[in-house]
Amino acid sequence: MSETSDGTILSSNAIAATDKAGNPIPVTIPIDLAPGVRVVYTTRLGGLSAGDWGDCNLGGKSGDDPAHVRSNREALAATLGAPLSLVGQVHSGHAIDADEAMRRNASYGSDLSGTLADPARPYAGDDDEEIETEVEETSETETIASADGIVVAEETTVVERAGHVGSTANADSAEHIEQADADHFPMLQADGQVSSQKGVALGMFAADCLPVLLADPDAGVIGACHCGRKGLQRGVIGSTVELMVAKGAKPECIVATLGPCICGDCYEVGDEIADEFDAQFPGTFTLTRFGGPGIDIAKAALQELAKAGVPRERVIDSAPRVRAATQYLDHDAELADLCAKDGEGPEDLAERIGAVRHSLCTLENPLFYSHRRTSLAHKEHEGRLLALIVRQ
Ligand SMILES: [Zn+2]
């Protein structure tokens, strides 16, 4: 920053708010988890989505305009300098090897999330830049090409491969890539993904559920998992770590961080659910600020990480960086506009941010999408953030 003679402040490092095509660039919160390993949380800011999905919805299942979702994902991949790897999250305990499952089927990367495709470009990638990361096909992975050239993994092979992944906690969930129809991307059901490739961003959608990002920087293995109440109970953290270990990681060398999620003071559930959860994860029962019983999913995740052999001192706290980003954006015009219009809390940005007690809490922090906050506001639709991890 420098000051001119008339007192005008000039920014010497102005950040472009739009890309070359004039589209907004996602506002993200980066965390350097380990040397060469970056974690990124997206926010509601910097995208084309409007209304209940505003502005940077990355989820493709909640009725948002598919062209907007695609644009937001393309801008995110460009920001990261890496293609995204997306899967269909179903609150399972199952993790997959993204190096085997990835398909180059979208302009922004590999979309196996089963989301609504853009009618204008149902399977994108036709005239888009090639994704540099090659998915190596082995003799075990037979593939079939559909009429339009989209490669979809042969179903039984993937099931076999999923089997050896050893998702012991959730053997009953159906893990396979479902053939896409004209309107949807193919779907691979999984709530954890791992990779040993550089330059691939493993992404997990969330809007109150907890994303957990992991890396063994020495072994060059990364992982991401989606931990809602059920996913935690079904052992998704253990499955993800187990699969990382199968790719050469050592649990004691894994660094992890917990992304934004609904906090124990806000996540109200019924008595029965809270009791059941607390029986599995002792000490996670809470009395929420709404007066009822709740659960602390982040606390349960820490127990699961410990159980999987990840040392507590290697769990990095994302809160300081997220808190700083929140404070940095406390005069942000776009965030002020979202808060004024979203009907999900005080219209005034300062008041909204002033009420945030836990910066990582998706319900409290207006930077993030929150399923519970939109439900409390009686809204029909909601957006999704992505928590991502990429090796550089
Ligand atoms: Zn909270």
Coordinates of C-alpha atoms and ligand atoms in Angstrom, one line a residue:
M1 CA 0.0 0.0 0.0
S2 CA 1.2 3.5 -0.7
E3 CA -0.4 6.9 -0.2
T4 CA -0.6 9.5 -3.0
S5 CA -0.2 13.2 -2.5
D6 CA -4.0 13.7 -2.4
G7 CA -4.2 11.1 0.4
T8 CA -5.7 8.3 -1.8
I9 CA -4.6 4.9 -0.7
L10 CA -3.3 2.8 -3.6
S11 CA -3.1 -0.9 -3.3
S12 CA 0.2 -2.2 -4.7
N13 CA -1.1 -5.7 -4.7
A14 CA -4.7 -5.5 -5.8
I15 CA -6.2 -8.9 -6.2
A16 CA -8.3 -9.3 -9.3
A17 CA -11.9 -10.1 -8.3
T18 CA -12.7 -11.8 -11.6
D19 CA -11.1 -14.1 -14.0
K20 CA -10.3 -13.5 -17.7
A21 CA -13.9 -14.3 -18.7
G22 CA -15.2 -11.8 -16.1
N23 CA -16.4 -14.5 -13.7
P24 CA -15.8 -14.1 -10.0
I25 CA -13.0 -16.0 -8.4
P26 CA -13.8 -18.1 -5.4
V27 CA -12.6 -16.6 -2.1
T28 CA -10.8 -19.4 -0.3
I29 CA -8.9 -19.9 3.0
P30 CA -5.6 -21.7 2.5
I31 CA -3.8 -23.6 5.2
D32 CA -0.3 -25.0 4.6
L33 CA -0.7 -28.3 6.3
A34 CA 2.9 -29.5 5.6
P35 CA 5.7 -28.6 3.2
G36 CA 4.2 -29.0 -0.2
V37 CA 0.7 -29.8 1.0
R38 CA -2.0 -27.3 1.0
V39 CA -5.5 -27.4 2.4
V40 CA -8.1 -25.0 1.1
Y41 CA -11.6 -24.1 2.4
T42 CA -14.0 -22.4 0.0
T43 CA -16.4 -19.8 1.3
R44 CA -19.7 -18.5 0.1
L45 CA -17.8 -15.7 -1.7
G46 CA -16.7 -15.3 -5.2
G47 CA -19.0 -17.3 -7.5
L48 CA -21.8 -17.1 -9.9
S49 CA -24.6 -18.8 -7.9
A50 CA -27.5 -16.6 -6.9
G51 CA -30.4 -16.7 -4.3
D52 CA -30.3 -19.5 -1.7
W53 CA -27.1 -20.8 -3.3
G54 CA -25.2 -17.5 -3.3
D55 CA -22.5 -17.0 -4.3
C56 CA -20.0 -19.8 -4.6
N57 CA -22.0 -23.0 -4.3
L58 CA -19.9 -26.0 -5.4
G59 CA -22.5 -28.7 -4.7
G60 CA -24.4 -30.0 -7.7
K61 CA -27.4 -31.8 -6.0
S62 CA -29.4 -29.0 -4.5
G63 CA -31.1 -27.5 -7.6
D64 CA -28.6 -24.7 -8.3
D65 CA -28.1 -23.8 -12.0
P66 CA -25.6 -26.4 -13.3
A67 CA -23.9 -23.8 -15.4
H68 CA -23.2 -21.7 -12.3
V69 CA -21.9 -24.8 -10.4
R70 CA -19.6 -25.6 -13.3
S71 CA -18.3 -22.1 -13.5
N72 CA -17.6 -22.0 -9.8
R73 CA -15.8 -25.3 -9.9
E74 CA -13.8 -24.3 -13.0
A75 CA -12.7 -21.1 -11.2
L76 CA -11.8 -23.0 -8.1
A77 CA -9.7 -25.5 -10.1
A78 CA -7.9 -22.6 -11.9
T79 CA -7.3 -20.9 -8.5
L80 CA -5.8 -24.1 -7.1
G81 CA -3.9 -24.9 -10.3
A82 CA -5.2 -28.4 -10.0
P83 CA -8.1 -30.5 -11.2
L84 CA -10.7 -31.4 -8.6
S85 CA -11.5 -35.0 -7.6
L86 CA -15.2 -35.2 -6.5
V87 CA -17.1 -38.2 -5.4
G88 CA -20.7 -38.9 -4.3
Q89 CA -20.8 -38.6 -0.6
V90 CA -23.4 -40.7 1.2
H91 CA -22.4 -40.6 4.9
S92 CA -20.7 -44.0 4.6
G93 CA -17.5 -45.3 6.2
H94 CA -16.0 -46.0 2.9
A95 CA -12.9 -44.5 1.3
I96 CA -11.6 -44.9 -2.3
D97 CA -8.3 -44.6 -4.0
A98 CA -8.7 -41.5 -6.2
D99 CA -5.7 -42.5 -8.2
E100 CA -7.6 -45.4 -9.5
A101 CA -11.1 -44.0 -9.6
M102 CA -10.4 -40.6 -11.2
R103 CA -11.9 -39.9 -14.6
R104 CA -11.2 -37.0 -16.8
N105 CA -14.8 -36.2 -17.4
A106 CA -15.3 -32.6 -16.6
S107 CA -13.6 -29.3 -17.4
Y108 CA -12.7 -28.9 -13.7
G109 CA -11.4 -32.4 -13.1
S110 CA -13.0 -35.7 -12.2
D111 CA -16.6 -35.6 -11.3
L112 CA -17.9 -38.8 -9.8
S113 CA -20.3 -37.0 -7.5
G114 CA -23.5 -37.8 -9.4
T115 CA -24.4 -34.2 -9.7
L116 CA -26.6 -32.5 -12.2
A117 CA -24.7 -31.8 -15.4
D118 CA -24.8 -28.6 -17.3
P119 CA -27.3 -29.2 -20.2
A120 CA -25.1 -27.0 -22.4
R121 CA -22.0 -29.1 -21.7
P122 CA -23.2 -32.4 -20.1
Y123 CA -19.9 -34.0 -19.8
A124 CA -17.6 -31.0 -20.5
G125 CA -14.0 -31.6 -21.3
D126 CA -14.8 -31.6 -25.1
D127 CA -13.1 -28.4 -25.8
D128 CA -11.5 -27.8 -22.5
E129 CA -7.9 -28.0 -21.5
E130 CA -6.8 -31.5 -20.9
I131 CA -6.2 -32.3 -17.3
E132 CA -2.6 -33.0 -16.9
T133 CA -2.8 -35.7 -14.3
E134 CA -3.1 -39.0 -16.0
V135 CA -5.0 -41.8 -14.4
E136 CA -3.0 -44.9 -15.0
E137 CA -5.2 -47.7 -16.1
T138 CA -3.9 -51.1 -14.9
S139 CA -4.8 -54.5 -16.2
E140 CA -7.1 -54.9 -13.3
T141 CA -9.1 -51.9 -14.1
E142 CA -11.1 -52.6 -17.1
T143 CA -12.9 -49.7 -18.5
I144 CA -15.7 -49.2 -21.0
A145 CA -16.3 -46.2 -23.1
S146 CA -19.8 -45.1 -23.6
A147 CA -21.1 -43.9 -26.9
D148 CA -20.1 -40.3 -26.3
G149 CA -16.6 -41.3 -25.3
I150 CA -16.9 -41.0 -21.6
V151 CA -15.0 -43.6 -19.8
V152 CA -16.9 -45.2 -17.0
A153 CA -15.2 -47.9 -14.9
E154 CA -16.6 -51.3 -15.3
E155 CA -18.7 -51.8 -12.3
T156 CA -17.7 -55.2 -10.8
T157 CA -14.0 -54.4 -11.0
V158 CA -14.5 -51.2 -8.9
V159 CA -16.5 -53.2 -6.4
E160 CA -13.6 -55.6 -6.1
R161 CA -11.2 -52.8 -5.7
A162 CA -13.4 -51.2 -3.1
G163 CA -13.5 -54.5 -1.3
H164 CA -9.7 -54.7 -0.8
V165 CA -9.8 -51.1 0.5
G166 CA -11.1 -52.7 3.7
S167 CA -13.9 -50.6 4.7
T168 CA -14.6 -52.9 7.5
A169 CA -17.1 -50.6 9.2
N170 CA -19.4 -50.4 6.3
A171 CA -19.2 -53.4 4.1
D172 CA -22.9 -53.1 3.3
S173 CA -22.7 -49.8 1.5
A174 CA -22.8 -50.1 -2.3
E175 CA -19.6 -48.7 -3.7
H176 CA -19.4 -48.6 -7.4
I177 CA -19.4 -46.1 -10.2
E178 CA -23.0 -45.8 -11.4
Q179 CA -23.4 -45.2 -15.1
A180 CA -24.3 -41.6 -15.8
D181 CA -27.5 -40.8 -17.5
A182 CA -27.8 -37.8 -19.9
D183 CA -28.5 -35.4 -17.0
H184 CA -26.0 -36.5 -14.4
F185 CA -22.4 -37.2 -13.9
P186 CA -21.5 -40.8 -13.0
M187 CA -21.5 -41.5 -9.3
L188 CA -19.0 -43.2 -7.1
Q189 CA -20.2 -43.5 -3.5
A190 CA -17.5 -42.7 -1.1
D191 CA -16.9 -40.4 1.9
G192 CA -13.1 -40.6 1.9
Q193 CA -10.5 -40.4 -0.9
V194 CA -6.8 -40.7 -1.0
S195 CA -4.1 -40.0 -3.5
S196 CA -0.4 -40.2 -4.0
Q197 CA -0.4 -37.9 -7.0
K198 CA 0.8 -34.3 -7.1
G199 CA -1.5 -31.7 -8.4
V200 CA -4.8 -33.3 -7.7
A201 CA -7.2 -31.6 -5.3
L202 CA -9.2 -34.1 -3.4
G203 CA -12.4 -32.3 -2.5
M204 CA -15.1 -33.0 0.1
F205 CA -18.4 -31.2 0.0
A206 CA -19.8 -30.0 3.3
A207 CA -22.4 -27.7 4.9
D208 CA -22.2 -28.6 8.6
C209 CA -20.5 -32.0 8.3
L210 CA -16.9 -32.1 9.1
P211 CA -14.2 -32.4 6.4
V212 CA -11.0 -33.9 7.7
L213 CA -7.8 -33.4 5.6
L214 CA -4.8 -35.6 6.0
A215 CA -1.3 -36.0 4.6
D216 CA 1.9 -38.0 5.1
P217 CA 4.2 -35.5 3.5
D218 CA 7.2 -37.8 3.5
A219 CA 5.3 -40.7 1.9
G220 CA 3.6 -38.2 -0.5
V221 CA 0.1 -39.5 0.4
I222 CA -2.9 -37.3 1.0
G223 CA -6.4 -38.0 2.1
A224 CA -9.8 -36.2 2.6
C225 CA -12.9 -37.5 4.3
H226 CA -16.4 -36.3 5.0
C227 CA -17.4 -36.8 8.6
G228 CA -21.0 -36.3 9.5
R229 CA -22.4 -38.1 12.5
K230 CA -23.1 -41.3 10.5
G231 CA -19.8 -41.2 8.7
L232 CA -17.9 -41.0 12.0
Q233 CA -20.0 -43.8 13.5
R234 CA -19.3 -45.9 10.4
G235 CA -15.5 -45.3 10.7
V236 CA -14.8 -43.1 7.7
I237 CA -11.6 -41.7 9.3
G238 CA -10.2 -45.1 10.0
S239 CA -11.0 -46.3 6.5
T240 CA -9.3 -43.3 5.0
V241 CA -6.2 -43.6 7.2
E242 CA -6.1 -47.4 6.4
L243 CA -6.1 -46.7 2.7
M244 CA -3.4 -44.0 3.1
V245 CA -1.3 -46.6 4.9
A246 CA -1.9 -49.1 2.0
K247 CA -0.4 -46.4 -0.3
G248 CA 2.7 -46.1 1.9
A249 CA 1.8 -43.6 4.6
K250 CA 2.6 -44.2 8.3
P251 CA -0.1 -43.2 10.8
E252 CA 2.5 -41.6 13.1
C253 CA 3.7 -39.4 10.2
I254 CA 0.3 -38.2 9.2
V255 CA -0.6 -34.5 9.7
A256 CA -4.3 -33.7 9.8
T257 CA -6.6 -30.8 10.2
L258 CA -10.3 -30.4 10.9
G259 CA -12.2 -28.1 8.5
P260 CA -15.3 -26.0 9.2
C261 CA -18.2 -27.8 10.7
I262 CA -21.2 -27.2 13.0
C263 CA -19.9 -27.0 16.6
G264 CA -21.0 -28.8 19.7
D265 CA -22.8 -25.7 21.0
C266 CA -24.9 -25.6 17.8
Y267 CA -25.5 -29.2 16.7
E268 CA -28.7 -30.1 18.4
V269 CA -29.9 -33.7 18.0
G270 CA -32.4 -35.8 19.9
D271 CA -31.7 -37.4 23.2
E272 CA -31.5 -40.8 21.8
I273 CA -29.0 -39.8 19.0
A274 CA -26.9 -37.9 21.4
D275 CA -26.8 -40.8 23.9
E276 CA -25.9 -43.3 21.2
F277 CA -23.2 -41.0 19.8
D278 CA -21.7 -40.4 23.2
A279 CA -21.7 -44.1 23.9
Q280 CA -19.4 -44.5 20.9
F281 CA -17.4 -41.3 21.4
P282 CA -17.3 -40.6 25.2
G283 CA -17.6 -36.9 26.2
T284 CA -19.1 -35.7 22.9
F285 CA -22.6 -35.2 24.4
T286 CA -23.3 -31.5 24.7
L287 CA -26.1 -29.2 25.9
T288 CA -26.5 -26.8 23.0
R289 CA -27.1 -23.0 23.2
F290 CA -30.7 -23.8 22.0
G291 CA -31.2 -25.8 25.2
G292 CA -31.4 -29.3 23.9
P293 CA -28.9 -32.2 23.8
G294 CA -26.3 -32.1 21.1
I295 CA -23.1 -33.7 19.9
D296 CA -19.6 -32.5 19.2
I297 CA -18.5 -34.1 15.9
A298 CA -15.1 -32.5 15.9
K299 CA -14.3 -34.0 19.3
A300 CA -15.4 -37.4 18.0
A301 CA -13.1 -36.9 14.9
L302 CA -10.1 -36.3 17.2
Q303 CA -10.9 -39.6 19.0
E304 CA -11.1 -41.4 15.6
L305 CA -7.8 -39.9 14.5
A306 CA -6.1 -41.0 17.7
K307 CA -7.6 -44.5 17.3
A308 CA -6.2 -44.6 13.7
G309 CA -2.7 -43.8 15.1
V310 CA -2.5 -40.1 14.1
P311 CA -0.6 -38.4 17.0
R312 CA -2.6 -35.6 18.6
E313 CA 0.3 -33.2 18.3
R314 CA 0.2 -33.7 14.5
V315 CA -3.4 -32.4 14.3
I316 CA -3.1 -28.8 13.2
D317 CA -5.7 -26.3 14.3
S318 CA -7.4 -24.6 11.4
A319 CA -9.2 -22.1 13.6
P320 CA -6.6 -19.3 13.8
R321 CA -6.4 -19.0 10.0
V322 CA -10.2 -19.2 9.6
R323 CA -10.7 -16.6 12.4
A324 CA -8.2 -14.3 10.7
A325 CA -9.9 -14.7 7.4
T326 CA -13.3 -13.9 9.0
Q327 CA -11.9 -10.8 10.6
Y328 CA -10.3 -9.8 7.4
L329 CA -13.6 -10.0 5.6
D330 CA -15.6 -8.1 8.2
H331 CA -16.1 -5.2 5.9
D332 CA -16.4 -7.2 2.7
A333 CA -19.1 -5.8 0.5
E334 CA -20.0 -9.2 -1.0
L335 CA -20.3 -10.8 2.5
A336 CA -22.3 -7.8 3.7
D337 CA -24.7 -8.2 0.7
L338 CA -25.1 -11.9 1.4
C339 CA -25.9 -11.3 5.0
A340 CA -28.3 -8.5 4.2
K341 CA -30.3 -10.8 1.9
D342 CA -30.0 -14.4 3.2
G343 CA -32.5 -14.2 6.0
E344 CA -30.2 -16.5 8.1
G345 CA -29.4 -14.1 10.9
P346 CA -28.9 -10.4 11.5
E347 CA -28.8 -8.4 8.3
D348 CA -25.9 -6.3 9.5
L349 CA -22.5 -7.8 8.8
A350 CA -20.8 -6.4 11.9
E351 CA -23.6 -7.9 14.1
R352 CA -23.4 -11.2 12.2
I353 CA -19.7 -11.5 12.6
G354 CA -19.8 -10.2 16.2
A355 CA -22.0 -13.1 17.1
V356 CA -19.5 -15.7 15.9
R357 CA -18.0 -17.5 18.9
H358 CA -16.4 -20.3 17.0
S359 CA -15.0 -19.2 13.7
L360 CA -14.9 -22.8 12.4
C361 CA -18.6 -23.3 13.1
T362 CA -20.5 -23.3 9.9
L363 CA -23.8 -22.4 11.6
E364 CA -22.3 -19.3 13.2
N365 CA -19.9 -18.1 10.6
P366 CA -21.6 -16.4 7.6
L367 CA -18.6 -17.2 5.4
F368 CA -19.7 -20.8 5.2
Y369 CA -22.8 -22.7 4.0
S370 CA -24.8 -24.4 6.8
H371 CA -27.5 -26.9 6.3
R372 CA -28.8 -26.3 9.8
R373 CA -28.8 -22.5 9.4
T374 CA -30.8 -22.7 6.2
S375 CA -33.2 -25.1 7.8
L376 CA -33.7 -22.7 10.8
A377 CA -34.4 -20.0 8.2
H378 CA -37.0 -22.3 6.6
K379 CA -35.2 -22.2 3.2
E380 CA -35.7 -24.9 0.6
H381 CA -32.2 -24.7 -0.9
E382 CA -28.7 -24.4 0.2
G383 CA -25.2 -24.4 -1.1
R384 CA -22.1 -26.5 -0.3
L385 CA -18.5 -25.6 0.4
L386 CA -15.5 -27.7 -0.6
A387 CA -12.6 -28.6 1.7
L388 CA -9.7 -29.6 -0.5
I389 CA -6.2 -31.0 -0.1
V390 CA -3.5 -30.9 -2.8
R391 CA 0.1 -31.8 -3.0
Q392 CA 2.2 -29.3 -4.9
Ligands
ZN1 ZN -21.6 -23.2 16.7

